[in-house]
Coordinates of C-alpha atoms in Angstrom, one line a residue:
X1 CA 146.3 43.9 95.2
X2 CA 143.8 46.3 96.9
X3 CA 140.6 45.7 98.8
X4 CA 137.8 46.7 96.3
X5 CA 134.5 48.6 97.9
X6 CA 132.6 45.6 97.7
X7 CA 135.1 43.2 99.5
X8 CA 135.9 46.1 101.9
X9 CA 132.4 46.4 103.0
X10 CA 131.7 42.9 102.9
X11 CA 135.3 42.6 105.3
X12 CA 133.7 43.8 108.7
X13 CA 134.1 41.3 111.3
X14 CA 134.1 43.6 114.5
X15 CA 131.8 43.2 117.3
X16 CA 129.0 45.6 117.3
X17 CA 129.5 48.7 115.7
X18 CA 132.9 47.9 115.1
X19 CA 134.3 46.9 111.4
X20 CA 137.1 45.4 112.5
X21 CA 138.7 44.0 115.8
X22 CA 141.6 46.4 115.5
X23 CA 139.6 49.3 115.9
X24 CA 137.2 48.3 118.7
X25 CA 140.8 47.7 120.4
X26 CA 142.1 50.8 119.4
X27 CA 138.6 52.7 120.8
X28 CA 139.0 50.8 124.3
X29 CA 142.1 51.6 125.0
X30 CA 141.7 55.1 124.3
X31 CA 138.1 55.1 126.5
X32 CA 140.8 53.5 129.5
X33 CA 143.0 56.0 129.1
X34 CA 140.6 58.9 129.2
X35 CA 138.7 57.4 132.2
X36 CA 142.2 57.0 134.0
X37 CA 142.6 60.7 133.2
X38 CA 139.3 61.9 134.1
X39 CA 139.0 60.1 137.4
X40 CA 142.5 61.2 138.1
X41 CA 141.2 64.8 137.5
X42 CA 137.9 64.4 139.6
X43 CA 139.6 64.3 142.8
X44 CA 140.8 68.2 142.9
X45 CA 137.3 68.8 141.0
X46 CA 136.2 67.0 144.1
X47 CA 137.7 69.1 146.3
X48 CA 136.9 72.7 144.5
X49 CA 133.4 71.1 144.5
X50 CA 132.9 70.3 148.0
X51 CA 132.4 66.3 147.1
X52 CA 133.8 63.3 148.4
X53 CA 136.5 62.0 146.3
X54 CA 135.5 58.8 145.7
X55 CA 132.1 61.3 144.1
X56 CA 134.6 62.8 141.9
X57 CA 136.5 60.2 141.1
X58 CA 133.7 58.2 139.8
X59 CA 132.3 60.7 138.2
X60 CA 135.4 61.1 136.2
X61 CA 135.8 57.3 135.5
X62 CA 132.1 57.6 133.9
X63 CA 132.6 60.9 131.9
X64 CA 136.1 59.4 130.1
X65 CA 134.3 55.9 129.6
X66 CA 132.0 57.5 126.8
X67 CA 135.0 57.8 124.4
X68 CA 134.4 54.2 123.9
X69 CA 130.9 55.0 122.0
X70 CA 133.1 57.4 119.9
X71 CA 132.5 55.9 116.0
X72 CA 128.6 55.3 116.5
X73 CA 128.0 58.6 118.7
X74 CA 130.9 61.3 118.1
X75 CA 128.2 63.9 118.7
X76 CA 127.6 63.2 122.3
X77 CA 131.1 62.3 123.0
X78 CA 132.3 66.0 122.1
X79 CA 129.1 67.0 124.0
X80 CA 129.9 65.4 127.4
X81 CA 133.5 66.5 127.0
X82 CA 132.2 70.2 126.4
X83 CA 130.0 69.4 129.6
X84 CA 132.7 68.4 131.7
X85 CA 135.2 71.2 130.2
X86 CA 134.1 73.8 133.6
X87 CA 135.6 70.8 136.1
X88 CA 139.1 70.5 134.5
X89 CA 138.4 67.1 133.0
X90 CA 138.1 65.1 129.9
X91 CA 141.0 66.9 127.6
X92 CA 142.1 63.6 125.6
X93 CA 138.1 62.9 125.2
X94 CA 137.9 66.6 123.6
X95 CA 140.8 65.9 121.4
X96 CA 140.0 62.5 120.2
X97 CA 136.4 63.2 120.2
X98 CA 136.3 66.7 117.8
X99 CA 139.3 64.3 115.8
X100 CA 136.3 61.7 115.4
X101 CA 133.6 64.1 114.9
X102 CA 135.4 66.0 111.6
X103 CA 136.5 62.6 110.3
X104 CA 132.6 61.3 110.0
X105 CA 130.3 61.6 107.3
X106 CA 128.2 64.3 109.7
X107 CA 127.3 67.8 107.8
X108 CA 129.7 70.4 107.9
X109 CA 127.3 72.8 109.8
X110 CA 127.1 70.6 112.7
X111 CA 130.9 69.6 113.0
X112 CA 131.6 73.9 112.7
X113 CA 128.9 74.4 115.4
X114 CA 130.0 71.7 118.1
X115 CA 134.0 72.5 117.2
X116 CA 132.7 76.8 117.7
X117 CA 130.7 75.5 120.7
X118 CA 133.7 73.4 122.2
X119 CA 136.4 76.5 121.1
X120 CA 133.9 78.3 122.9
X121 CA 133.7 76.7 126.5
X122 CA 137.5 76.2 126.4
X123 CA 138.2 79.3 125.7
X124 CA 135.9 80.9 128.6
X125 CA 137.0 78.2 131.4
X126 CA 140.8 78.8 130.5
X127 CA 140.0 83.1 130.9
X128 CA 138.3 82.2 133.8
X129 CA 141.1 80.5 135.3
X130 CA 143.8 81.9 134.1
X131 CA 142.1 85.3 135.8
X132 CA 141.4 83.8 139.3
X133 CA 145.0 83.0 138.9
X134 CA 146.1 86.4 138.4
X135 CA 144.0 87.9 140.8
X136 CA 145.2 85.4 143.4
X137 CA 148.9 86.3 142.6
X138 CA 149.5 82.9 141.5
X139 CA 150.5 84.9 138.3
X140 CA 152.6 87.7 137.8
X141 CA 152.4 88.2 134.5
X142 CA 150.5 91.4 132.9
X143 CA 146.9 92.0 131.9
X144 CA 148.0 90.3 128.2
X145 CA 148.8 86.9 129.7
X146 CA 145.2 86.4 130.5
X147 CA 144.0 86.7 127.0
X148 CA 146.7 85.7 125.2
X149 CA 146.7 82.4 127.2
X150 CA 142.9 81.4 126.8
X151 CA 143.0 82.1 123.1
X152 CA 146.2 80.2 122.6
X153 CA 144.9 76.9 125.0
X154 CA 141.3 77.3 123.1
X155 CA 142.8 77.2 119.4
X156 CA 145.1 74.3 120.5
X157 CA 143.0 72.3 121.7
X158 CA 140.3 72.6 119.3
X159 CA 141.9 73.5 116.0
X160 CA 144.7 70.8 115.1
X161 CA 141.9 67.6 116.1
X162 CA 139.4 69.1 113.9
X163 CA 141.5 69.8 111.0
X164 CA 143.0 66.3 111.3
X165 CA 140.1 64.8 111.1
X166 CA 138.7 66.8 108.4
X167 CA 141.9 65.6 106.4
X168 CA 141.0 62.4 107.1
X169 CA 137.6 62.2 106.1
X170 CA 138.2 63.9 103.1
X171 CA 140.9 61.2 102.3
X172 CA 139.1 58.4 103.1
X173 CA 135.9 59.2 101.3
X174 CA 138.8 59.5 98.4
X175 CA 139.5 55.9 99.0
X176 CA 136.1 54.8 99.3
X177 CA 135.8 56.9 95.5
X178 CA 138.3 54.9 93.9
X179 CA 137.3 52.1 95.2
X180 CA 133.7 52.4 93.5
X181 CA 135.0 53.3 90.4
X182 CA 137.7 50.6 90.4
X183 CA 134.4 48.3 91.0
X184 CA 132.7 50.3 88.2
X185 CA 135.4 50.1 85.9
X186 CA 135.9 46.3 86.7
X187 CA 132.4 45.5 85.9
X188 CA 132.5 47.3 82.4
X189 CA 135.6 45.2 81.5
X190 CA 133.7 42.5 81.8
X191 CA 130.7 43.2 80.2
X192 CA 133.0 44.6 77.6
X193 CA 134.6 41.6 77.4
X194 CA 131.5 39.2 76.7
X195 CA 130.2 41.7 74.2
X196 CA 133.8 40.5 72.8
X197 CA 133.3 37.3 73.0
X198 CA 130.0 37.4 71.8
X199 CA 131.1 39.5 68.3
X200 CA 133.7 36.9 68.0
X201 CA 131.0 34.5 68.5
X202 CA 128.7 36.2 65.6
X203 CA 131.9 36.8 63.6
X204 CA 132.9 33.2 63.5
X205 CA 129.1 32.2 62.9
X206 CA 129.0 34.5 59.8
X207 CA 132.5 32.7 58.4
X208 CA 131.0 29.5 58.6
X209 CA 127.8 30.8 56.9
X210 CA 130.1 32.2 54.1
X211 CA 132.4 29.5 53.6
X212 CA 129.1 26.7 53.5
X213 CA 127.3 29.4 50.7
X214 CA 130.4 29.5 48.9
X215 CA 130.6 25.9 48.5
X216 CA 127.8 25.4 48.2
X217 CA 127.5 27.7 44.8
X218 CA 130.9 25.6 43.5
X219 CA 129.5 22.2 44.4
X220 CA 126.1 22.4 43.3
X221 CA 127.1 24.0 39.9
X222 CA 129.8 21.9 38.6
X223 CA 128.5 18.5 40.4
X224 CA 125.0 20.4 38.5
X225 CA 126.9 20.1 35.1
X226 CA 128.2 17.1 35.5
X227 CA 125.5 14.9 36.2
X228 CA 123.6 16.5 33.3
X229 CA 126.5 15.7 30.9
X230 CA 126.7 12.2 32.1
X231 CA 123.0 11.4 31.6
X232 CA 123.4 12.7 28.1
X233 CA 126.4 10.9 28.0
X234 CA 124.7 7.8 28.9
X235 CA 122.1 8.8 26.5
X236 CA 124.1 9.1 23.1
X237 CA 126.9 6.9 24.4
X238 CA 126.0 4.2 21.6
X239 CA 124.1 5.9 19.0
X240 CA 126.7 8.7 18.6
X241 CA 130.2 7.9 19.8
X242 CA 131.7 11.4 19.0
X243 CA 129.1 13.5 20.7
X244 CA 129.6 11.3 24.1
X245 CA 133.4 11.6 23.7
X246 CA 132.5 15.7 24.0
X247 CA 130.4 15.2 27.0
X248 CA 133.0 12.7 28.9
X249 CA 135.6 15.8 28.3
X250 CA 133.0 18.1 29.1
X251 CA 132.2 15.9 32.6
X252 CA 135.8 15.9 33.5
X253 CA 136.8 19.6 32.8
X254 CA 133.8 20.1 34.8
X255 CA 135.2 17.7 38.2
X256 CA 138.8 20.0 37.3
X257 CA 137.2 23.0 37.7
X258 CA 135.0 21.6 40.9
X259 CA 138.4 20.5 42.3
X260 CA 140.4 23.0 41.7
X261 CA 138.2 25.4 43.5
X262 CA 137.0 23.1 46.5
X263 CA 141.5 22.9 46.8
X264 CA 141.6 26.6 46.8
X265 CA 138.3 27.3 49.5
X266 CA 140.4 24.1 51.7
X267 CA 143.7 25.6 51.1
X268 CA 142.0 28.8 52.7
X269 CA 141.0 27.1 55.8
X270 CA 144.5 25.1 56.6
X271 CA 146.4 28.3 56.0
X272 CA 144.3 30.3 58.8
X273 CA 143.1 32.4 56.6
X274 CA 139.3 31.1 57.0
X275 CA 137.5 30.2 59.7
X276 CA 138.8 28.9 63.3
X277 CA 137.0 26.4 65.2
X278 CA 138.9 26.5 68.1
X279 CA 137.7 28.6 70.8
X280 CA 140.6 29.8 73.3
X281 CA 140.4 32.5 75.5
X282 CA 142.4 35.5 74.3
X283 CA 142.5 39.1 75.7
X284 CA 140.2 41.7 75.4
X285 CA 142.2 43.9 73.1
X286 CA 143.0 40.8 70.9
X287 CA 139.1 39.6 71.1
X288 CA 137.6 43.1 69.4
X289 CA 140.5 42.7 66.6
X290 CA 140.4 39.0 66.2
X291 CA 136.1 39.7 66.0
X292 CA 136.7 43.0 63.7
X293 CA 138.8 41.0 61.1
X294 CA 136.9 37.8 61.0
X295 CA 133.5 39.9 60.4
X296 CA 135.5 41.7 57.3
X297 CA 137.6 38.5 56.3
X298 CA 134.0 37.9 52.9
X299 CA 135.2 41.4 51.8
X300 CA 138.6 40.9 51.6
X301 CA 138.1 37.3 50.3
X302 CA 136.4 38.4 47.6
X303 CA 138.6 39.8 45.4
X304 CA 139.6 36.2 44.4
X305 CA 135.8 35.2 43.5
X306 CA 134.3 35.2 39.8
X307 CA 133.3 38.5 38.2
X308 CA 130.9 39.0 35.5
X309 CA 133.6 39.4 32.6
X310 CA 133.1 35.1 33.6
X311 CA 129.7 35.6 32.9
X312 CA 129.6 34.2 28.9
X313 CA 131.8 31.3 29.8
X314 CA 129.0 30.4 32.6
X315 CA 126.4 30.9 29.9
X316 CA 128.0 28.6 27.3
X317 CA 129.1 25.9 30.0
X318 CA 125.1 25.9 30.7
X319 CA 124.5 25.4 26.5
X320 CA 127.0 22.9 26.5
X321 CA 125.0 21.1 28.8
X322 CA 122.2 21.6 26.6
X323 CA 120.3 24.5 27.6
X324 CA 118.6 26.9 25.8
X325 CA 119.9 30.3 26.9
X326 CA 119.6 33.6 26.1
X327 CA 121.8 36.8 27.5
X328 CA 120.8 40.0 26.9
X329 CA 122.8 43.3 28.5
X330 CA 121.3 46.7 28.9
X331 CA 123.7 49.5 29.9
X332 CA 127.8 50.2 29.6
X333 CA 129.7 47.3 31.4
X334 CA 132.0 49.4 33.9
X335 CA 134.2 47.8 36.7
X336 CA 132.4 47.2 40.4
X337 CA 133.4 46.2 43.3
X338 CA 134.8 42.7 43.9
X339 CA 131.7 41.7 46.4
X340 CA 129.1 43.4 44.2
X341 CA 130.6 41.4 40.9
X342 CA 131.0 38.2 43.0
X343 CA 127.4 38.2 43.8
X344 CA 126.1 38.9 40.3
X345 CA 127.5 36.4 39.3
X346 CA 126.7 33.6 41.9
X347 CA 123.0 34.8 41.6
X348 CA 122.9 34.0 38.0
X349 CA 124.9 30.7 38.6
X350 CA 122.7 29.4 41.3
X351 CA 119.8 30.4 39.1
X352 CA 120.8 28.6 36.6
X353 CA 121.9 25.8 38.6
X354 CA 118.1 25.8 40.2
X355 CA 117.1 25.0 36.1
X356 CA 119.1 22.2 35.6
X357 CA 117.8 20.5 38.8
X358 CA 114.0 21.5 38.2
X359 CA 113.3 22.6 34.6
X360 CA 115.4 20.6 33.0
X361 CA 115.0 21.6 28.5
X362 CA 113.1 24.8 29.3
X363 CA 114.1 27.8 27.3
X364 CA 116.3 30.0 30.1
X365 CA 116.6 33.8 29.5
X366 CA 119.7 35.6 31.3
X367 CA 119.2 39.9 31.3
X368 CA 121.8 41.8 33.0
X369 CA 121.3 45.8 33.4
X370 CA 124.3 48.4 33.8
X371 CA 122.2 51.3 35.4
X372 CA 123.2 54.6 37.0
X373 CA 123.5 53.4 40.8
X374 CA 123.0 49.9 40.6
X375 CA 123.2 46.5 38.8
X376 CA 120.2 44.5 38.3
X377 CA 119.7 40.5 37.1
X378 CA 117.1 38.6 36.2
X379 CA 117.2 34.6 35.3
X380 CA 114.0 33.5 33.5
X381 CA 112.7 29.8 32.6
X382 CA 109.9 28.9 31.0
X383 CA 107.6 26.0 31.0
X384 CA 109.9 22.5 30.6
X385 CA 108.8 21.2 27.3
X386 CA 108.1 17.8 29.1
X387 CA 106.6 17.7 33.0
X388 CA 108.8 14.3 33.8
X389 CA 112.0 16.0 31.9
X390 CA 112.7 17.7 35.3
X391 CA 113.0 14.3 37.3
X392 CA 114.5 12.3 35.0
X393 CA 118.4 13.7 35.9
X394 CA 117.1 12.6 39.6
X395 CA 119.6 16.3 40.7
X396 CA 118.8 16.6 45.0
X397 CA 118.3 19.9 46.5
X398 CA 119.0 20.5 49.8
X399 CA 116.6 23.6 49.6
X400 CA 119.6 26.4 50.1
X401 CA 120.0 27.9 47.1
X402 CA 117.5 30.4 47.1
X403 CA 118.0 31.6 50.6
X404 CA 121.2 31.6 50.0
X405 CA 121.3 34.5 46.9
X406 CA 118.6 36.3 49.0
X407 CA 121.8 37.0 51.9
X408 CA 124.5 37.4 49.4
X409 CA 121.9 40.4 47.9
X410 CA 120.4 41.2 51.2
X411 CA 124.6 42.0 52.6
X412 CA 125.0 44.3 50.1
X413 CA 121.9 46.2 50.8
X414 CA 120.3 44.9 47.7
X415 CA 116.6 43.8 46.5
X416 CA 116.0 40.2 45.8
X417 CA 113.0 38.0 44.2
X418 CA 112.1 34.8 43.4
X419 CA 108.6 32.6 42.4
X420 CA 106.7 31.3 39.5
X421 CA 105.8 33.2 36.6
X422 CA 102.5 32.9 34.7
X423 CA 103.3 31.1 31.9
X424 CA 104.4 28.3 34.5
X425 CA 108.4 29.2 34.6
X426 CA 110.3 30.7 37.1
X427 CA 112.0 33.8 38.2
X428 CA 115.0 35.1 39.8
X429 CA 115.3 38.6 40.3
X430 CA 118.4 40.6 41.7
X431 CA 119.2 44.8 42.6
X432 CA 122.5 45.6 44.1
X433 CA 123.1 49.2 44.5
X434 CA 126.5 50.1 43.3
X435 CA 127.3 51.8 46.2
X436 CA 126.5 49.5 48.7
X437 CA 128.1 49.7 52.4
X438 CA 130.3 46.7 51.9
X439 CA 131.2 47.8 48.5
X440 CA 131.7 51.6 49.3

């Protein structure tokens, strides 16, 4: 695996200036070996000079010793060894210090200048020599030698370190690049990933909220129904025998229906196809599909809900219970999508539901309208004929139903309104544009 930015930074264990032990190793053996050189060349700068050689010879062991400060100062190493250039002195220094010097993170109008300056004194000290030379008949060559030999020793020396080290700098700051985006790029992986986890999260949150509004509506309804055919069951159970033998069938094609459902919702569930639980950590790909599906699992589960062609039987099971209701549809009946028809019909079910529990012998009115871009309900009760009627069925409420028809209508983009009405009823009210973005 490699060494991110971070870690590589955080990495430097060196003494001093140093990163890493290696190269404070590397930087004093290379200072040793240029002050070996140097003072080895200070004794015939010594004697050209006129100095004892012990002068020279220190002098040199102190001018080579600066390549140790070579990382933290390049710019007065390649100084000194331009300084010392004239005595003969310092070549490895002027190598490994204009090396150093193009590798740093220094402008590139001060590494040009000190690499023209140092091209510069080489090439005048090696003209100047190699012309005393000739002059002294240490050289026979011609008038071209003298030239041609400074230029070539002054490109040599100054050209191959530099471009070395500009190579190097260049690559390394390539490294360092990489390594920031391969930080970068690790970091947004993992905020990717909990925004993941956290859809996943929401997505699982709105399955449970789906699956407890769904049986809730089935529950509530049929258990509804059946508790209101049982009382009247235990009413007329000995004054007319016939008429409580149609409200025990009517009681236990009601707990059928109420099974067979709360099976079907269940069978959902064990199969996998509903909600999971289990949390388990899965990869990232697999998170934003796993999260994608389960948020669009209600859509596709709808298809198998009630539609409003169930809508009269709905009605009568509510007059068989003994309900007064009226329907009354406005507009052509044309086919909607499966959500859109599924939540009709639940509002008008739950409404309903809502009158058994709390107006329980009022006069219900049901009005459906079929208009251009959307579908619109309304479930009306008026006043119970008797106040106590409403409690004497003793139906709970867990104070759900209401909220939930206002996010069945709200999901589909849809208007939805409830409270008392003047006259002392109550009133549902429902718009769900047809082209809403779940159904679209």
């Amino acid at each position: 695996m490699t060494t991110t930015g971070e870690e590589h930074t955080a990495a430097g264990t060196g003494p001093w200036w140093w990163v890493r032990w290696r190269g404070a190793a590397l930087d004093a053996g290379l200072a040793l070996a240029s002050a070996t050189e140097c003072g080895i060349e200070g004794i015939p700068f010594a004697h050209d000079a006129g100095l004892p050689v012990p002068v020279g010879v220190g002098f040199g062991l102190i001018a080579g010793s600066v390549l140790l400060g070579r990382r933290r100062w390049p710019i007065a190493v390649v100084l000194v060894s331009i300084a010392i250039t004239p005595a003969q002195m310092g070549f490895l220094m002027g190598l490994v210090g204009l090396y150093t010097l193009a590798a740093s993170e220094l402008p590139r109008r001060i590494i040009g200048a000190l690499a023209g300056m140092s091209f510069a004194g080489m090439l005048i000290v090696t003209f100047v020599r190699a012309h005393q030379g000739v002059v002294r008949g240490d050289v026979t060559m011609g008038d071209w030698f003298v030239p041609f030999i400074s230029i070539t020793t002054a490109i040599g020396m100054t050209a191959p370190p530099v471009l070395l080290g500009l190579y190097v700098g260049a690559r390394r700051r390539l490294m360092e690049s990489l390594r920031e985006r391969a930080d970068s790029l690790e970091r947004e992986l993992q905020l990717l990933a909990e925004r993941a986890e956290e859809r996943a999260e929401w997505a699982r949150n709105e399955e449970r909220t789906r699956i407890a509004r769904e049986m809730h509506d089935v529950v509530a309804h049929r258990v509804s129904l059946m508790v209101v055919h049982a009382a009247a069951l235990q009413a007329v159970a000995r004054k007319d025998p016939e008429k409580a033998v149609r409200n025990a069938a009517l009681v236990g094609d009601m707990g059928r229906q109420a099974l067979t459902e709360l099976r079907e919702m269940l069978g959902v569930l064990r199969t996998g196809d509903g909600l999971d639980v289990r949390v388990q950590p899965v990869p990232l790909a697999a998170v934003g599909v796993a999260a994608a599906a389960a948020a669009s699992r209600a859509v596709d589960d709808a298809v198998d809900g009630p539609s409003l062609a169930e809508l009269d039987e709905l009605i009568g099971q509510s007059a068989a219970a003994g309900m007064v209701v009226e329907l009354s549809v406005e507009g052509d009946a044309r086919g909607y999508p499966p959500d859109i028809e599924q939540t009709a019909y639940r509002v008008v079910q739950e409404a309903l539901t809502n009158v058994h529990k709390h107006a329980a012998g009022a006069k219900t009115h049901v009005r459906l309208a079929h208009r251009l871009s959307e579908i619109a309900m309304q479930v009306e009760n008026e006043c119970p004929p008797e106040p106590g009627s409403a409690s004497d069925v003793h139906l709970p409420s867990g104070g759900n139903g209401l909220l939930g028809m206002k996010e069945r209508v709200a999901a589909l983009g849809g208007v939805f309104v409830s409270g008392p009405t003047e006259a002392g009823g109550f009133r549902v009210s429902a718009v769900i544009p047809v082209f809403s973005p779940s159904g679209a």
